[in-house]
């Protein structure tokens, strides 16, 4: 039966939520991993997409997201600083471009940006566009349509706004904004001519069915770049004592995101050090992309090490 389902997906079939939940419950996980690997190869070949980020404004966030070290509601040791200058961004972007990384993003803490800070950010993007050959992305919260259009004018090609978790579970994690506000931001970004990037964090107490709910929601929004973060519990946050996911849960979640979103890039993001031992296996469970380098407030992955693993496993950066 699963062979027939796989063929239908290759022909364009979109799984319903309930069908995907039953698939996970009734299918040996090793079979799901293998199916996801074949779908990845069918739709995306052996290319591996890379991007990088810089924490361009840190701390003092007005939102109460339970996982985040940058929230002013939590007592953490996170650095606090205003929007960075162009020099720091240029240096890191040029370094990443020289390593073959395809995209670079400024990521700012907070619910949104003021028009003044947005204009400063656009100045950085315009300088990056003149001096560094790398794709430009932005992750700046719940921006307005006019602000998103301004980013597009400044050279930004892709906008990122994570849904973070299933719509049914998100209210358990954050009460200062909603999933619908995030979706509205993504729709505004698309209307502004920007590509979309949106994913979430697993390991925050959600069920496997809710992870599938998130995957289906992203599919319905036609997201083509889906960051998959593994919760890295930060001391001082409400989730600091959350138990770690098992290897099986991580591999199976990645596979299900691929099966539900067969043509999207499933992108490893935060929490890479927690699953470093799984990286080669994840490549064969549907993963096709990664953020490389540091991840905002936590350590990420080493670009050169990733490239060695990719080459060994038969993948190419491109």
Tab-separated table of C-alpha atoms in Angstrom, residues 3-283:
chain	number	residue	atom	x	y	z
A	3	UNK	CA	4.435	1.819	-2.529
A	4	UNK	CA	1.233	2.996	-4.173
A	5	UNK	CA	1.069	6.038	-1.868
A	6	UNK	CA	4.649	6.939	-2.680
A	7	UNK	CA	3.932	6.769	-6.398
A	8	UNK	CA	0.833	8.935	-5.977
A	9	UNK	CA	2.870	11.539	-4.091
A	10	UNK	CA	5.399	11.561	-6.935
A	11	UNK	CA	2.482	12.206	-9.290
A	12	UNK	CA	1.313	15.195	-7.228
A	13	UNK	CA	-0.973	13.724	-4.553
A	14	UNK	CA	-1.306	15.797	-1.361
A	15	UNK	CA	-1.875	13.796	1.817
A	16	UNK	CA	-4.637	14.850	4.189
A	17	UNK	CA	-3.849	15.358	7.874
A	18	UNK	CA	-5.696	12.250	9.083
A	19	UNK	CA	-4.086	10.111	6.415
A	20	UNK	CA	-0.616	11.234	7.453
A	21	UNK	CA	-1.378	10.531	11.124
A	22	UNK	CA	-2.486	7.000	10.269
A	23	UNK	CA	0.581	6.496	8.060
A	24	UNK	CA	2.854	7.283	11.015
A	25	UNK	CA	0.907	5.033	13.378
A	26	UNK	CA	0.703	2.029	11.082
A	27	UNK	CA	4.046	2.083	9.258
A	28	UNK	CA	7.395	0.915	10.686
A	29	UNK	CA	9.492	4.023	11.111
A	30	UNK	CA	12.383	2.602	9.114
A	31	UNK	CA	9.985	2.321	6.156
A	32	UNK	CA	8.934	5.964	6.581
A	33	UNK	CA	12.577	7.064	6.621
A	34	UNK	CA	13.289	5.147	3.430
A	35	UNK	CA	10.201	6.550	1.681
A	36	UNK	CA	11.187	10.083	2.649
A	37	UNK	CA	14.685	9.536	1.294
A	38	UNK	CA	13.355	8.343	-2.046
A	39	UNK	CA	10.940	11.278	-2.293
A	40	UNK	CA	13.751	13.693	-1.563
A	41	UNK	CA	15.853	12.179	-4.337
A	42	UNK	CA	12.925	12.193	-6.760
A	43	UNK	CA	12.032	15.854	-6.248
A	44	UNK	CA	15.353	17.454	-5.310
A	45	UNK	CA	18.136	15.183	-6.513
A	46	UNK	CA	21.431	15.245	-4.623
A	47	UNK	CA	21.679	19.019	-4.129
A	48	UNK	CA	21.865	20.425	-0.600
A	49	UNK	CA	20.746	23.994	0.072
A	50	UNK	CA	22.576	26.159	2.625
A	51	UNK	CA	21.883	29.454	4.331
A	52	UNK	CA	23.285	31.435	7.246
A	53	UNK	CA	22.034	33.978	9.759
A	54	UNK	CA	23.270	36.712	12.051
A	55	UNK	CA	21.611	37.755	15.301
A	56	UNK	CA	21.166	41.357	14.214
A	57	UNK	CA	19.290	42.604	17.309
A	58	UNK	CA	19.245	40.653	20.563
A	59	UNK	CA	17.140	40.499	23.715
A	60	UNK	CA	14.395	42.577	25.327
A	61	UNK	CA	11.676	40.912	23.247
A	62	UNK	CA	8.132	41.870	24.226
A	63	UNK	CA	6.749	38.398	23.409
A	64	UNK	CA	6.410	35.589	25.980
A	65	UNK	CA	7.381	32.570	23.842
A	66	UNK	CA	8.238	29.854	26.358
A	67	UNK	CA	11.216	28.488	24.412
A	68	UNK	CA	13.045	31.744	23.761
A	69	UNK	CA	16.004	33.139	25.700
A	70	UNK	CA	15.420	36.622	24.252
A	71	UNK	CA	12.032	37.212	25.884
A	72	UNK	CA	11.977	39.907	28.576
A	73	UNK	CA	9.653	37.592	30.532
A	74	UNK	CA	12.475	35.098	31.194
A	75	UNK	CA	15.650	35.306	33.251
A	76	UNK	CA	18.423	34.185	30.925
A	77	UNK	CA	22.002	35.167	30.201
A	78	UNK	CA	21.321	36.235	26.616
A	79	UNK	CA	23.272	39.163	25.169
A	80	UNK	CA	21.292	42.369	24.735
A	81	UNK	CA	22.163	44.856	21.989
A	82	UNK	CA	20.435	47.077	19.391
A	83	UNK	CA	20.522	46.644	15.618
A	84	UNK	CA	24.049	45.883	14.434
A	85	UNK	CA	25.994	47.973	11.956
A	86	UNK	CA	26.725	47.112	8.344
A	87	UNK	CA	30.368	46.180	8.948
A	88	UNK	CA	29.617	43.129	11.099
A	89	UNK	CA	26.995	41.873	8.681
A	90	UNK	CA	29.271	42.391	5.675
A	91	UNK	CA	32.127	40.490	7.287
A	92	UNK	CA	30.027	37.424	8.131
A	93	UNK	CA	28.149	37.441	4.823
A	94	UNK	CA	31.418	37.596	2.856
A	95	UNK	CA	32.873	34.756	4.934
A	96	UNK	CA	29.834	32.571	4.301
A	97	UNK	CA	29.751	33.402	0.595
A	98	UNK	CA	33.406	32.361	0.291
A	99	UNK	CA	32.464	29.002	1.851
A	100	UNK	CA	29.759	28.451	-0.785
A	101	UNK	CA	26.766	29.300	1.404
A	102	UNK	CA	23.860	30.436	-0.764
A	103	UNK	CA	21.877	32.826	1.471
A	104	UNK	CA	22.352	35.202	4.377
A	105	UNK	CA	19.744	36.649	6.745
A	106	UNK	CA	19.510	39.332	9.382
A	107	UNK	CA	17.378	38.046	12.271
A	108	UNK	CA	16.079	40.503	14.852
A	109	UNK	CA	14.508	39.973	18.257
A	110	UNK	CA	11.150	41.486	19.066
A	111	UNK	CA	7.603	41.437	17.779
A	112	UNK	CA	8.445	43.737	14.856
A	113	UNK	CA	10.756	46.568	13.756
A	114	UNK	CA	10.116	50.280	13.869
A	115	UNK	CA	10.244	52.038	10.520
A	116	UNK	CA	13.503	53.678	11.649
A	117	UNK	CA	15.195	50.346	12.389
A	118	UNK	CA	13.741	48.819	9.238
A	119	UNK	CA	15.288	51.595	7.181
A	120	UNK	CA	18.650	50.957	8.873
A	121	UNK	CA	18.312	47.264	8.035
A	122	UNK	CA	17.479	48.098	4.425
A	123	UNK	CA	20.646	50.166	4.254
A	124	UNK	CA	22.608	47.093	5.367
A	125	UNK	CA	20.889	44.951	2.746
A	126	UNK	CA	21.611	47.459	0.006
A	127	UNK	CA	25.291	47.471	0.955
A	128	UNK	CA	25.350	43.673	1.079
A	129	UNK	CA	23.819	43.568	-2.394
A	130	UNK	CA	26.576	45.802	-3.745
A	131	UNK	CA	29.501	44.048	-2.078
A	132	UNK	CA	28.701	40.359	-1.486
A	133	UNK	CA	27.458	37.750	-3.923
A	134	UNK	CA	24.934	35.950	-1.727
A	135	UNK	CA	21.141	35.683	-1.611
A	136	UNK	CA	19.472	37.912	0.969
A	137	UNK	CA	16.791	36.891	3.459
A	138	UNK	CA	15.136	38.593	6.426
A	139	UNK	CA	13.498	37.475	9.687
A	140	UNK	CA	12.088	40.488	11.513
A	141	UNK	CA	8.779	39.522	13.042
A	142	UNK	CA	5.284	40.688	12.215
A	143	UNK	CA	5.996	43.395	9.640
A	144	UNK	CA	3.459	45.452	7.706
A	145	UNK	CA	2.889	45.196	3.976
A	146	UNK	CA	4.727	48.488	3.398
A	147	UNK	CA	7.733	47.308	5.419
A	148	UNK	CA	7.879	44.033	3.505
A	149	UNK	CA	7.740	45.878	0.190
A	150	UNK	CA	10.633	48.060	1.380
A	151	UNK	CA	12.704	44.948	2.149
A	152	UNK	CA	11.986	43.685	-1.360
A	153	UNK	CA	13.162	47.015	-2.808
A	154	UNK	CA	16.365	46.745	-0.742
A	155	UNK	CA	17.249	43.423	-2.352
A	156	UNK	CA	15.751	40.874	0.051
A	157	UNK	CA	14.431	37.833	-1.811
A	158	UNK	CA	13.006	35.666	0.985
A	159	UNK	CA	11.145	36.381	4.228
A	160	UNK	CA	11.162	34.068	7.233
A	161	UNK	CA	8.462	33.801	9.892
A	162	UNK	CA	8.220	30.503	11.752
A	163	UNK	CA	4.817	29.174	12.777
A	164	UNK	CA	6.846	27.426	15.523
A	165	UNK	CA	4.284	24.718	16.359
A	166	UNK	CA	0.900	23.311	15.361
A	167	UNK	CA	-1.901	25.890	15.443
A	168	UNK	CA	-3.653	23.714	18.041
A	169	UNK	CA	-0.609	23.792	20.364
A	170	UNK	CA	0.839	27.272	19.836
A	171	UNK	CA	-1.434	28.938	22.465
A	172	UNK	CA	0.230	26.683	25.079
A	173	UNK	CA	3.593	28.213	24.167
A	174	UNK	CA	2.846	31.889	23.543
A	175	UNK	CA	-0.037	34.225	24.378
A	176	UNK	CA	1.277	37.592	23.117
A	177	UNK	CA	0.666	36.816	19.448
A	178	UNK	CA	-1.115	34.131	17.436
A	179	UNK	CA	-0.551	31.668	14.632
A	180	UNK	CA	-2.991	33.664	12.510
A	181	UNK	CA	-0.859	36.798	12.889
A	182	UNK	CA	2.125	34.824	11.650
A	183	UNK	CA	0.158	33.483	8.697
A	184	UNK	CA	-1.018	36.997	7.843
A	185	UNK	CA	2.614	38.149	7.828
A	186	UNK	CA	3.581	35.339	5.466
A	187	UNK	CA	0.723	36.235	3.149
A	188	UNK	CA	1.764	39.887	3.161
A	189	UNK	CA	5.331	38.844	2.342
A	190	UNK	CA	4.141	36.788	-0.612
A	191	UNK	CA	2.023	39.691	-1.833
A	192	UNK	CA	5.147	41.879	-1.620
A	193	UNK	CA	6.910	39.506	-4.021
A	194	UNK	CA	9.038	37.709	-1.437
A	195	UNK	CA	9.684	33.974	-1.263
A	196	UNK	CA	8.585	32.370	2.016
A	197	UNK	CA	10.444	30.439	4.691
A	198	UNK	CA	8.555	29.051	7.682
A	199	UNK	CA	8.896	26.066	9.967
A	200	UNK	CA	8.954	25.280	13.647
A	201	UNK	CA	10.532	23.750	16.715
A	202	UNK	CA	9.980	20.176	17.821
A	203	UNK	CA	10.424	18.880	21.344
A	204	UNK	CA	8.305	21.508	23.148
A	205	UNK	CA	5.768	19.027	24.498
A	206	UNK	CA	3.720	18.623	21.317
A	207	UNK	CA	2.525	15.236	20.093
A	208	UNK	CA	3.609	13.560	16.862
A	209	UNK	CA	0.120	14.257	15.509
A	210	UNK	CA	0.657	17.958	16.209
A	211	UNK	CA	3.969	17.873	14.358
A	212	UNK	CA	2.072	16.445	11.412
A	213	UNK	CA	-0.524	19.227	11.845
A	214	UNK	CA	2.293	21.782	11.527
A	215	UNK	CA	3.680	20.032	8.441
A	216	UNK	CA	0.245	20.049	6.778
A	217	UNK	CA	-0.340	23.714	7.674
A	218	UNK	CA	2.974	24.659	6.047
A	219	UNK	CA	2.095	22.565	3.001
A	220	UNK	CA	-1.264	24.319	2.662
A	221	UNK	CA	0.579	27.669	2.777
A	222	UNK	CA	2.830	26.410	-0.055
A	223	UNK	CA	6.040	26.993	1.909
A	224	UNK	CA	9.116	25.831	0.012
A	225	UNK	CA	11.747	26.348	2.732
A	226	UNK	CA	10.860	24.695	6.056
A	227	UNK	CA	13.341	25.093	8.949
A	228	UNK	CA	13.120	22.228	11.416
A	229	UNK	CA	14.498	23.223	14.825
A	230	UNK	CA	15.194	20.854	17.718
A	231	UNK	CA	14.447	22.466	21.080
A	232	UNK	CA	17.641	23.369	22.903
A	233	UNK	CA	16.300	23.974	26.429
A	234	UNK	CA	17.678	27.286	27.701
A	235	UNK	CA	18.130	27.795	31.474
A	236	UNK	CA	15.768	30.485	32.690
A	237	UNK	CA	13.006	29.709	30.185
A	238	UNK	CA	9.809	27.798	31.052
A	239	UNK	CA	10.984	24.900	28.862
A	240	UNK	CA	14.405	24.575	30.500
A	241	UNK	CA	13.617	21.078	31.853
A	242	UNK	CA	11.914	19.700	28.763
A	243	UNK	CA	13.198	16.159	28.058
A	244	UNK	CA	15.187	15.615	24.884
A	245	UNK	CA	13.637	13.905	21.909
A	246	UNK	CA	14.735	10.392	21.043
A	247	UNK	CA	16.663	9.763	17.838
A	248	UNK	CA	13.627	7.907	16.476
A	249	UNK	CA	11.380	10.927	17.062
A	250	UNK	CA	13.770	13.273	15.262
A	251	UNK	CA	14.244	10.979	12.261
A	252	UNK	CA	10.547	10.186	11.985
A	253	UNK	CA	9.517	13.845	12.246
A	254	UNK	CA	11.949	14.824	9.490
A	255	UNK	CA	10.632	11.996	7.313
A	256	UNK	CA	7.006	12.993	7.833
A	257	UNK	CA	7.762	16.631	6.982
A	258	UNK	CA	9.276	15.389	3.712
A	259	UNK	CA	6.381	13.046	2.918
A	260	UNK	CA	3.817	15.798	3.559
A	261	UNK	CA	5.943	18.465	1.808
A	262	UNK	CA	7.650	16.457	-0.943
A	263	UNK	CA	8.928	19.425	-2.976
A	264	UNK	CA	10.012	21.713	-0.136
A	265	UNK	CA	13.473	22.053	1.342
A	266	UNK	CA	13.354	20.499	4.809
A	267	UNK	CA	16.040	22.574	6.516
A	268	UNK	CA	17.885	21.644	9.706
A	269	UNK	CA	18.085	24.752	11.876
A	270	UNK	CA	18.441	25.318	15.627
A	271	UNK	CA	19.576	22.514	17.907
A	272	UNK	CA	22.120	21.083	15.473
A	273	UNK	CA	24.654	20.157	18.212
A	274	UNK	CA	21.999	18.015	19.923
A	275	UNK	CA	21.585	15.888	16.792
A	276	UNK	CA	25.074	16.100	15.272
A	277	UNK	CA	25.352	12.305	15.433
A	278	UNK	CA	22.163	12.020	13.345
A	279	UNK	CA	23.194	14.326	10.507
A	280	UNK	CA	24.235	11.549	8.069
A	281	UNK	CA	21.034	9.595	8.752
A	282	UNK	CA	18.835	12.679	8.434
A	283	UNK	CA	20.222	13.236	4.945
